[in-house]
C-alpha positions as a printed NumPy array, in Angstrom:
array([[121.369, 114.32 ,  85.443],
       [117.987, 113.643,  83.856],
       [116.619, 111.762,  86.867],
       [117.498, 114.324,  89.537],
       [114.804, 114.785,  92.168],
       [113.471, 118.325,  92.557],
       [113.353, 119.539,  96.149],
       [112.191, 122.621,  98.044],
       [113.789, 123.394, 101.426],
       [111.518, 125.041, 104.006],
       [113.281, 126.302, 107.129],
       [113.374, 129.684, 108.846],
       [117.168, 129.661, 109.278],
       [118.983, 130.743, 106.117],
       [122.304, 129.331, 107.274],
       [120.731, 125.884, 107.654],
       [119.144, 126.078, 104.211],
       [122.48 , 127.03 , 102.669],
       [124.315, 124.247, 104.477],
       [121.76 , 121.634, 103.524],
       [121.756, 122.734,  99.897],
       [125.533, 122.287,  99.815],
       [125.417, 118.883, 101.532],
       [122.783, 117.209,  99.357],
       [124.251, 114.917,  96.737],
       [124.187, 115.451,  92.979],
       [121.01 , 113.391,  92.512],
       [118.981, 116.098,  94.267],
       [118.261, 119.522,  92.773],
       [117.059, 122.325,  95.066],
       [114.492, 124.299,  93.057],
       [113.266, 126.624,  95.798],
       [113.515, 127.742,  99.407],
       [111.161, 129.32 , 101.934],
       [111.382, 130.611, 105.498],
       [107.707, 130.825, 106.516],
       [104.328, 129.247, 105.865],
       [102.898, 131.621, 103.211],
       [106.133, 131.705, 101.213],
       [106.461, 127.931, 101.392],
       [102.956, 127.373, 100.033],
       [103.611, 129.809,  97.184],
       [107.014, 128.307,  96.273],
       [105.632, 124.761,  96.294],
       [102.751, 125.802,  94.031],
       [105.17 , 127.523,  91.641],
       [107.836, 124.802,  91.444],
       [105.828, 121.578,  92.009],
       [108.804, 119.738,  93.556],
       [109.033, 115.985,  94.046],
       [109.785, 116.383,  97.753],
       [109.651, 119.195, 100.305],
       [112.174, 119.122, 103.155],
       [110.088, 120.73 , 105.868],
       [110.93 , 122.07 , 109.306],
       [108.048, 121.532, 111.729],
       [108.469, 124.904, 113.474],
       [107.874, 127.835, 111.117],
       [106.503, 131.358, 111.435],
       [103.149, 132.032, 109.834],
       [101.077, 129.143, 111.166],
       [ 97.716, 129.829, 112.778],
       [ 95.216, 128.038, 114.99 ],
       [ 95.663, 124.29 , 115.275],
       [ 98.535, 124.47 , 112.788],
       [100.449, 127.065, 114.793],
       [103.738, 125.161, 114.684],
       [103.829, 125.791, 110.939],
       [104.771, 122.502, 109.34 ],
       [101.212, 121.2  , 109.282],
       [ 99.99 , 124.512, 107.844],
       [102.334, 124.149, 104.867],
       [101.141, 120.614, 104.109],
       [ 97.454, 121.422, 104.457],
       [ 97.806, 124.756, 102.682],
       [ 99.397, 123.096,  99.674],
       [ 96.226, 121.107,  98.996],
       [ 95.978, 118.078,  96.678],
       [ 99.39 , 117.418,  95.171],
       [101.763, 114.684,  94.084],
       [104.545, 116.397,  96.077],
       [105.657, 114.441,  99.138],
       [106.741, 115.996, 102.419],
       [109.698, 114.914, 104.549],
       [109.96 , 116.605, 107.945],
       [113.501, 117.597, 108.843],
       [113.739, 119.146, 112.282],
       [115.965, 119.64 , 115.298],
       [113.031, 118.533, 117.452],
       [112.655, 114.881, 118.394],
       [109.572, 115.484, 120.556],
       [106.846, 112.901, 120.107],
       [104.156, 115.586, 119.777],
       [105.975, 117.258, 116.863],
       [106.521, 113.965, 115.081],
       [102.895, 112.885, 115.408],
       [101.415, 116.263, 114.405],
       [103.267, 116.54 , 111.122],
       [102.744, 112.883, 110.21 ],
       [ 99.011, 113.22 , 110.851],
       [ 99.037, 116.247, 108.558],
       [100.434, 114.124, 105.738],
       [104.253, 114.028, 105.919],
       [105.766, 110.777, 104.654],
       [108.675, 110.78 , 107.068],
       [110.55 , 112.584, 109.806],
       [114.304, 112.783, 110.299],
       [116.375, 114.946, 112.597],
       [118.855, 117.632, 111.645],
       [121.66 , 115.484, 112.969],
       [121.374, 113.495, 109.739],
       [124.186, 113.815, 107.192],
       [123.675, 115.198, 103.697],
       [124.035, 111.679, 102.358],
       [121.355, 110.397, 104.744],
       [118.978, 113.23 , 103.853],
       [119.517, 112.595, 100.138],
       [118.751, 108.898, 100.601],
       [115.623, 109.781, 102.589],
       [114.479, 112.141,  99.818],
       [114.735, 109.318,  97.268],
       [112.928, 106.87 ,  99.542],
       [110.047, 109.271, 100.19 ],
       [109.8  , 110.178,  96.492],
       [109.38 , 106.487,  95.734],
       [106.522, 106.204,  98.233],
       [108.331, 104.82 , 101.275],
       [108.003, 106.19 , 104.802],
       [111.287, 107.236, 106.428],
       [112.002, 107.906, 110.099],
       [115.1  , 108.366, 112.19 ],
       [115.361, 105.138, 114.241],
       [114.518, 106.67 , 117.608],
       [111.402, 108.363, 116.19 ],
       [109.75 , 105.308, 114.659],
       [108.417, 104.173, 118.03 ],
       [106.522, 107.444, 118.487],
       [104.713, 106.878, 115.22 ],
       [103.877, 103.244, 115.954],
       [102.496, 104.158, 119.385],
       [100.537, 107.186, 118.176],
       [ 98.907, 105.397, 115.264],
       [ 97.854, 102.381, 117.262],
       [100.158,  99.912, 115.566],
       [ 99.53 ,  97.061, 117.98 ],
       [ 99.245,  93.59 , 116.499],
       [ 95.454,  93.278, 116.5  ],
       [ 94.736,  96.737, 115.073],
       [ 97.339,  96.354, 112.359],
       [ 96.041,  92.956, 111.311],
       [ 92.446,  94.203, 111.125],
       [ 93.323,  97.336, 109.145],
       [ 95.537,  95.355, 106.768],
       [ 92.823,  92.795, 106.139],
       [ 90.292,  95.505, 105.289],
       [ 92.726,  97.434, 103.091],
       [ 93.531,  94.254, 101.171],
       [ 90.014,  94.458,  99.741],
       [ 90.97 ,  97.681,  97.973],
       [ 93.269,  98.139,  94.994],
       [ 96.238, 100.483,  95.378],
       [ 94.395, 103.193,  93.422],
       [ 91.275, 102.733,  95.541],
       [ 93.388, 103.163,  98.666],
       [ 94.811, 106.433,  97.311],
       [ 91.335, 107.727,  96.5  ],
       [ 89.986, 106.538,  99.855],
       [ 92.6  , 108.452, 101.857],
       [ 92.047, 111.703,  99.96 ],
       [ 88.265, 111.484, 100.176],
       [ 88.474, 110.604, 103.877],
       [ 90.606, 113.72 , 104.436],
       [ 87.815, 115.852, 102.993],
       [ 89.076, 116.477,  99.462],
       [ 86.437, 117.183,  96.808],
       [ 86.152, 114.817,  93.841],
       [ 87.716, 117.373,  91.49 ],
       [ 90.649, 117.838,  93.904],
       [ 91.234, 114.084,  94.035],
       [ 91.07 , 113.936,  90.246],
       [ 93.673, 116.703,  89.941],
       [ 95.996, 115.128,  92.515],
       [ 95.915, 111.677,  90.922],
       [ 95.684, 112.801,  87.273],
       [ 92.427, 110.944,  86.653],
       [ 88.937, 112.05 ,  85.64 ],
       [ 86.206, 113.024,  88.093],
       [ 84.115, 110.15 ,  86.703],
       [ 86.907, 107.73 ,  87.551],
       [ 87.075, 109.139,  91.084],
       [ 83.325, 108.601,  91.454],
       [ 83.708, 105.002,  90.271],
       [ 86.523, 104.334,  92.754],
       [ 84.585, 105.894,  95.646],
       [ 81.538, 103.758,  94.883],
       [ 83.748, 100.668,  94.8  ],
       [ 85.451, 101.598,  98.089],
       [ 82.136, 102.171,  99.875],
       [ 80.766,  98.874,  98.56 ],
       [ 83.848,  96.845,  99.52 ],
       [ 84.01 ,  98.379, 103.014],
       [ 80.225,  98.164, 103.448],
       [ 79.878, 101.898, 104.112],
       [ 77.093, 104.184, 102.926],
       [ 78.661, 107.661, 102.688],
       [ 81.919, 109.59 , 102.6  ],
       [ 81.224, 110.709, 106.178],
       [ 81.206, 107.081, 107.29 ],
       [ 84.383, 106.577, 105.265],
       [ 86.104, 109.423, 107.124],
       [ 85.086, 107.928, 110.466],
       [ 86.256, 104.473, 109.339],
       [ 89.664, 105.778, 108.229],
       [ 90.091, 107.91 , 111.355],
       [ 89.39 , 104.989, 113.681],
       [ 92.087, 102.993, 111.916],
       [ 94.616, 105.85 , 111.905],
       [ 94.69 , 105.935, 108.085],
       [ 94.304, 109.707, 107.583]])
């Protein structure tokens, strides 16, 4: 199938990786596997998958990223690959940590192969996917009360979709050349978008932009 999505499975249990590989439907191609943080980062760099199915608890994480899942996302750097957390844990802290790191969704290992495959497609297309009982954790943690959401939405509406992409990467601390590589645009174009974002949001520096995005839970 020409339109098969390329996936890497990251989990420290080989029997789970094998079972998941067998359960995914024919629209998903597993192009790599990893059992720890360093191997995962290397495999992702080598295969450039569309989506990574990522356990949140992995060996090899250090410091603030000791649970592992966040270390894989941050260690991968600027990329078009999207991350979907797939874990046995349904703890609010685990959900929030990996989403803050950049995962586009979080589903539990009780999901069927068909459900995981559907989630992979949704995340690849830019949607956020959560198991129903986990969505509330994310809404609470990211301050999604009516007033905050309305304010953030109103401000974001000033920016084009490309400007929003650039804004989030710059606010996370990415260099201009890293943003350019991640979005397949020139450094000059990145500079133009950043200037436009700062002007539209009435900010004077990327440091103010980071603070602005952090306050609105946009990182």
